[in-house]
Amino acid sequence: MADVTDMRGFIRCLEEMGEIKKLQGADLRLEVGALTERAADKEGPALLFSHFKGYPEGFRVISNAFRTCRRTAPAMGLPTDLKGVDFLYAWRKKLAAFKPVPVEQVEGGPILENQMAEHEVDLYKFPTPLWHELDGGPYLGTGCGVITKDPENGRINIGTYRVMIQEKNKVSVKMNMGKHGRLAFERSRAAGKPLPVAITLGQGPSVFLAAQMPLPPDVNEYEFAGFLQGSPVPVVRGAVTGLPIPANAEVVLEGEMPPMRDEEMPREGPFGEWPGYFTDANVGETPVMVVKRVYYRNDPIILGAPPLKPPSSYLPIPLGAATLWEQLEKAGVPDVRGVWGFVYGGQPGPFTVISIHQRYAGHSKQALLVAAGARAGAYGGKFVVVVDDDIDITNAAEVIWAVATRCYVRDGIDLVKSVWASVCEPAMPPEERSPRGYTSDRVLIDACRPYKWLEQFPAVNAFTKEFKDEVERKWKI
Ligand SMILES: Cc1cc2nc3c(=O)[nH]c(=O)nc-3n(C[C@H](O)[C@H](O)[C@H](O)COP(=O)(O)O)c2cc1C
Ligand SMILES: [Mn+2]
């Protein structure tokens, strides 16, 4: 299999797998976003767009790159034949085996092939699709990595934060409160200093996967990406900032974020976000980066990973559920057989489902309480459902069947108020939104058969899958 340590190697790998389609001349304003959405809806191929009207022929955009487990697996160092909960389990085990792979400092690389000096910077030279019809501006950065160095502890961080072009040499970078890039910005702002920033807009797939994951603050995303791809990420020092930038990236912006006051921050958004709505239009919340240099490879490829209306996504499955699964077991909830989410971004999201093999009275409630409070489940959660392990938690209809038939409402539903919410929560009343952040409530749904009288619970009126497979084979229906 091709080496997947940069975007081009990844594309060769997708070609070998027959998982990519090349489209020439699609319209950036009307067609690229809609084609990306349709391809994601049908779990179709990755799309590589080129030949945009008004742009050099070689300037390309790739989207829908990670929509299937088969395509994402090579970038995670996982086998390509796993799906659903099995894939999630393998991912969980991979995460648990993490050992940092330090970067390789190099002196040159393809990213230095072309440069725009400070007075030449013009971000409109790159093809930027209108990803969703009502987006508040051109989002050049969706599948990007925002590279910062914390002024206090010197830690390098890469985070995927949406990047909107404001002017030809200015972008807004929506690092939400608490995100690692934002913490670095707030520290340099408090000291009255600009924060040096570099943004990679097309890079090895493992670097993107690391950048969009909620990794702990002491994990360097480059070192995590190196672990995933099984080799160090080669980096060069950016001439303007001194920050490490991937030597084999496609496009990198370098510059700084001035220590702007909130009231100086421009309008940003709305943007089509992962819950499936245009949310989050804001003024006075989003830091601005002044771009002082642009580097790009010959015929650069920008990675588009726009959030989409569920059940579509830029990811194949709710990968963040693997972290919640680990946290449940670490908190002492035994026999968790799987965790899933139906409306997800990097987190399992507002509809999370857990399956357990019940061991004792209260086991199912324990799972619900921990899931609602654990780091990976608390942020942006809303409904948490626990089911027995005969339910296929990746199948929404089966989950609903379990809720409809096994939940005894009087005992099975609990409400927890004022838990940590996501800024993307569409149902939050405007008057409850505040720059200090917001909270929302949780509904805990116990859809397990009651442990106390499990043996008397009516038996399920279906033959086993194995027996049905056998008779199907025999009778060829
Ligand atoms: C396409 C895409 C867009 C995202 N946009 C944002 C964003 O605008 N703001 C934000 O705070 N997080 C955004 N995220 C989620 C962050 O990437 C994620 O929380 C990540 O953990 C941040 O890195 P950090 O933990 O190092 O701060 C986005 C993720 C993806 C995949
Ligand atoms: Mn981080």
PDB file of N, CA and C in Angstrom, residues 411-450:
ATOM      1  N   ASP A 411     -39.100   4.533  36.143  1.00  0.00           N
ATOM      2  CA  ASP A 411     -37.761   4.313  36.720  1.00  0.00           C
ATOM      3  C   ASP A 411     -36.646   4.588  35.725  1.00  0.00           C
ATOM      4  N   GLY A 412     -36.994   4.602  34.479  1.00  0.00           N
ATOM      5  CA  GLY A 412     -35.952   4.550  33.433  1.00  0.00           C
ATOM      6  C   GLY A 412     -35.504   5.887  32.906  1.00  0.00           C
ATOM      7  N   ILE A 413     -36.186   6.989  33.299  1.00  0.00           N
ATOM      8  CA  ILE A 413     -35.794   8.297  32.768  1.00  0.00           C
ATOM      9  C   ILE A 413     -35.376   9.212  33.913  1.00  0.00           C
ATOM     10  N   ASP A 414     -34.213   9.831  33.764  1.00  0.00           N
ATOM     11  CA  ASP A 414     -33.763  10.828  34.743  1.00  0.00           C
ATOM     12  C   ASP A 414     -33.323  12.077  34.013  1.00  0.00           C
ATOM     13  N   LEU A 415     -33.377  13.181  34.728  1.00  0.00           N
ATOM     14  CA  LEU A 415     -32.985  14.463  34.164  1.00  0.00           C
ATOM     15  C   LEU A 415     -31.867  15.050  35.028  1.00  0.00           C
ATOM     16  N   VAL A 416     -30.792  15.481  34.377  1.00  0.00           N
ATOM     17  CA  VAL A 416     -29.711  16.162  35.101  1.00  0.00           C
ATOM     18  C   VAL A 416     -29.582  17.551  34.503  1.00  0.00           C
ATOM     19  N   LYS A 417     -29.624  18.554  35.341  1.00  0.00           N
ATOM     20  CA  LYS A 417     -29.637  19.929  34.825  1.00  0.00           C
ATOM     21  C   LYS A 417     -28.248  20.572  34.820  1.00  0.00           C
ATOM     22  N   SER A 418     -28.104  21.511  33.896  1.00  0.00           N
ATOM     23  CA  SER A 418     -26.942  22.427  33.860  1.00  0.00           C
ATOM     24  C   SER A 418     -25.596  21.733  33.724  1.00  0.00           C
ATOM     25  N   VAL A 419     -25.475  20.941  32.675  1.00  0.00           N
ATOM     26  CA  VAL A 419     -24.208  20.279  32.366  1.00  0.00           C
ATOM     27  C   VAL A 419     -23.538  21.086  31.241  1.00  0.00           C
ATOM     28  N   TRP A 420     -22.238  20.942  31.102  1.00  0.00           N
ATOM     29  CA  TRP A 420     -21.407  21.593  30.076  1.00  0.00           C
ATOM     30  C   TRP A 420     -22.013  21.417  28.677  1.00  0.00           C
ATOM     31  N   ALA A 421     -22.232  22.523  27.971  1.00  0.00           N
ATOM     32  CA  ALA A 421     -22.848  22.427  26.635  1.00  0.00           C
ATOM     33  C   ALA A 421     -21.863  22.868  25.559  1.00  0.00           C
ATOM     34  N   SER A 422     -22.208  22.536  24.308  1.00  0.00           N
ATOM     35  CA  SER A 422     -21.396  22.951  23.162  1.00  0.00           C
ATOM     36  C   SER A 422     -21.944  24.270  22.618  1.00  0.00           C
ATOM     37  N   VAL A 423     -21.073  25.104  22.055  1.00  0.00           N
ATOM     38  CA  VAL A 423     -21.549  26.349  21.446  1.00  0.00           C
ATOM     39  C   VAL A 423     -22.422  26.082  20.230  1.00  0.00           C
ATOM     40  N   CYS A 424     -22.366  24.865  19.721  1.00  0.00           N
ATOM     41  CA  CYS A 424     -23.161  24.527  18.537  1.00  0.00           C
ATOM     42  C   CYS A 424     -24.566  24.050  18.896  1.00  0.00           C
ATOM     43  N   GLU A 425     -24.954  24.093  20.162  1.00  0.00           N
ATOM     44  CA  GLU A 425     -26.281  23.615  20.580  1.00  0.00           C
ATOM     45  C   GLU A 425     -27.374  24.491  19.951  1.00  0.00           C
ATOM     46  N   PRO A 426     -28.136  23.941  18.992  1.00  0.00           N
ATOM     47  CA  PRO A 426     -29.100  24.797  18.287  1.00  0.00           C
ATOM     48  C   PRO A 426     -30.298  25.187  19.154  1.00  0.00           C
ATOM     49  N   ALA A 427     -30.682  24.365  20.118  1.00  0.00           N
ATOM     50  CA  ALA A 427     -31.927  24.590  20.863  1.00  0.00           C
ATOM     51  C   ALA A 427     -31.752  25.532  22.056  1.00  0.00           C
ATOM     52  N   MET A 428     -30.553  26.049  22.230  1.00  0.00           N
ATOM     53  CA  MET A 428     -30.298  26.940  23.361  1.00  0.00           C
ATOM     54  C   MET A 428     -31.001  28.285  23.152  1.00  0.00           C
ATOM     55  N   PRO A 429     -31.900  28.690  24.052  1.00  0.00           N
ATOM     56  CA  PRO A 429     -32.573  29.986  23.865  1.00  0.00           C
ATOM     57  C   PRO A 429     -31.547  31.132  23.859  1.00  0.00           C
ATOM     58  N   PRO A 430     -31.754  32.122  22.980  1.00  0.00           N
ATOM     59  CA  PRO A 430     -30.766  33.208  22.862  1.00  0.00           C
ATOM     60  C   PRO A 430     -30.446  33.857  24.198  1.00  0.00           C
ATOM     61  N   GLU A 431     -31.456  34.015  25.047  1.00  0.00           N
ATOM     62  CA  GLU A 431     -31.191  34.725  26.309  1.00  0.00           C
ATOM     63  C   GLU A 431     -30.339  33.909  27.274  1.00  0.00           C
ATOM     64  N   GLU A 432     -30.184  32.631  26.997  1.00  0.00           N
ATOM     65  CA  GLU A 432     -29.333  31.820  27.882  1.00  0.00           C
ATOM     66  C   GLU A 432     -27.888  31.748  27.405  1.00  0.00           C
ATOM     67  N   ARG A 433     -27.636  32.269  26.200  1.00  0.00           N
ATOM     68  CA  ARG A 433     -26.258  32.274  25.694  1.00  0.00           C
ATOM     69  C   ARG A 433     -25.490  33.407  26.361  1.00  0.00           C
ATOM     70  N   SER A 434     -24.261  33.153  26.672  1.00  0.00           N
ATOM     71  CA  SER A 434     -23.473  34.170  27.364  1.00  0.00           C
ATOM     72  C   SER A 434     -22.009  33.977  27.009  1.00  0.00           C
ATOM     73  N   PRO A 435     -21.257  35.076  26.971  1.00  0.00           N
ATOM     74  CA  PRO A 435     -19.821  34.925  26.687  1.00  0.00           C
ATOM     75  C   PRO A 435     -19.113  34.061  27.735  1.00  0.00           C
ATOM     76  N   ARG A 436     -19.755  33.887  28.917  1.00  0.00           N
ATOM     77  CA  ARG A 436     -19.146  33.026  29.940  1.00  0.00           C
ATOM     78  C   ARG A 436     -19.377  31.556  29.661  1.00  0.00           C
ATOM     79  N   GLY A 437     -20.085  31.261  28.563  1.00  0.00           N
ATOM     80  CA  GLY A 437     -20.384  29.867  28.237  1.00  0.00           C
ATOM     81  C   GLY A 437     -21.792  29.528  28.666  1.00  0.00           C
ATOM     82  N   TYR A 438     -22.211  28.323  28.325  1.00  0.00           N
ATOM     83  CA  TYR A 438     -23.576  27.936  28.678  1.00  0.00           C
ATOM     84  C   TYR A 438     -23.603  26.487  29.147  1.00  0.00           C
ATOM     85  N   THR A 439     -24.759  26.138  29.732  1.00  0.00           N
ATOM     86  CA  THR A 439     -24.955  24.749  30.128  1.00  0.00           C
ATOM     87  C   THR A 439     -26.271  24.269  29.534  1.00  0.00           C
ATOM     88  N   SER A 440     -26.443  22.962  29.492  1.00  0.00           N
ATOM     89  CA  SER A 440     -27.731  22.409  29.062  1.00  0.00           C
ATOM     90  C   SER A 440     -27.990  21.133  29.864  1.00  0.00           C
ATOM     91  N   ASP A 441     -29.187  20.578  29.697  1.00  0.00           N
ATOM     92  CA  ASP A 441     -29.612  19.459  30.553  1.00  0.00           C
ATOM     93  C   ASP A 441     -29.401  18.111  29.852  1.00  0.00           C
ATOM     94  N   ARG A 442     -29.412  17.062  30.643  1.00  0.00           N
ATOM     95  CA  ARG A 442     -29.229  15.713  30.108  1.00  0.00           C
ATOM     96  C   ARG A 442     -30.451  14.865  30.421  1.00  0.00           C
ATOM     97  N   VAL A 443     -30.847  14.034  29.467  1.00  0.00           N
ATOM     98  CA  VAL A 443     -31.879  13.039  29.721  1.00  0.00           C
ATOM     99  C   VAL A 443     -31.182  11.682  29.705  1.00  0.00           C
ATOM    100  N   LEU A 444     -31.299  10.964  30.788  1.00  0.00           N
ATOM    101  CA  LEU A 444     -30.686   9.648  30.881  1.00  0.00           C
ATOM    102  C   LEU A 444     -31.788   8.612  30.651  1.00  0.00           C
ATOM    103  N   ILE A 445     -31.595   7.747  29.683  1.00  0.00           N
ATOM    104  CA  ILE A 445     -32.638   6.779  29.323  1.00  0.00           C
ATOM    105  C   ILE A 445     -32.117   5.360  29.538  1.00  0.00           C
ATOM    106  N   ASP A 446     -32.701   4.701  30.496  1.00  0.00           N
ATOM    107  CA  ASP A 446     -32.321   3.308  30.758  1.00  0.00           C
ATOM    108  C   ASP A 446     -33.231   2.394  29.942  1.00  0.00           C
ATOM    109  N   ALA A 447     -32.701   1.872  28.845  1.00  0.00           N
ATOM    110  CA  ALA A 447     -33.486   0.983  27.980  1.00  0.00           C
ATOM    111  C   ALA A 447     -32.992  -0.459  28.078  1.00  0.00           C
ATOM    112  N   CYS A 448     -32.386  -0.766  29.213  1.00  0.00           N
ATOM    113  CA  CYS A 448     -32.030  -2.168  29.482  1.00  0.00           C
ATOM    114  C   CYS A 448     -33.237  -2.866  30.095  1.00  0.00           C
ATOM    115  N   ARG A 449     -33.327  -4.164  29.879  1.00  0.00           N
ATOM    116  CA  ARG A 449     -34.375  -4.914  30.585  1.00  0.00           C
ATOM    117  C   ARG A 449     -34.063  -4.840  32.082  1.00  0.00           C
ATOM    118  N   PRO A 450     -35.107  -4.623  32.927  1.00  0.00           N
ATOM    119  CA  PRO A 450     -34.835  -4.443  34.368  1.00  0.00           C
ATOM    120  C   PRO A 450     -34.094  -5.653  34.933  1.00  0.00           C
TER     121      PRO A 450
END
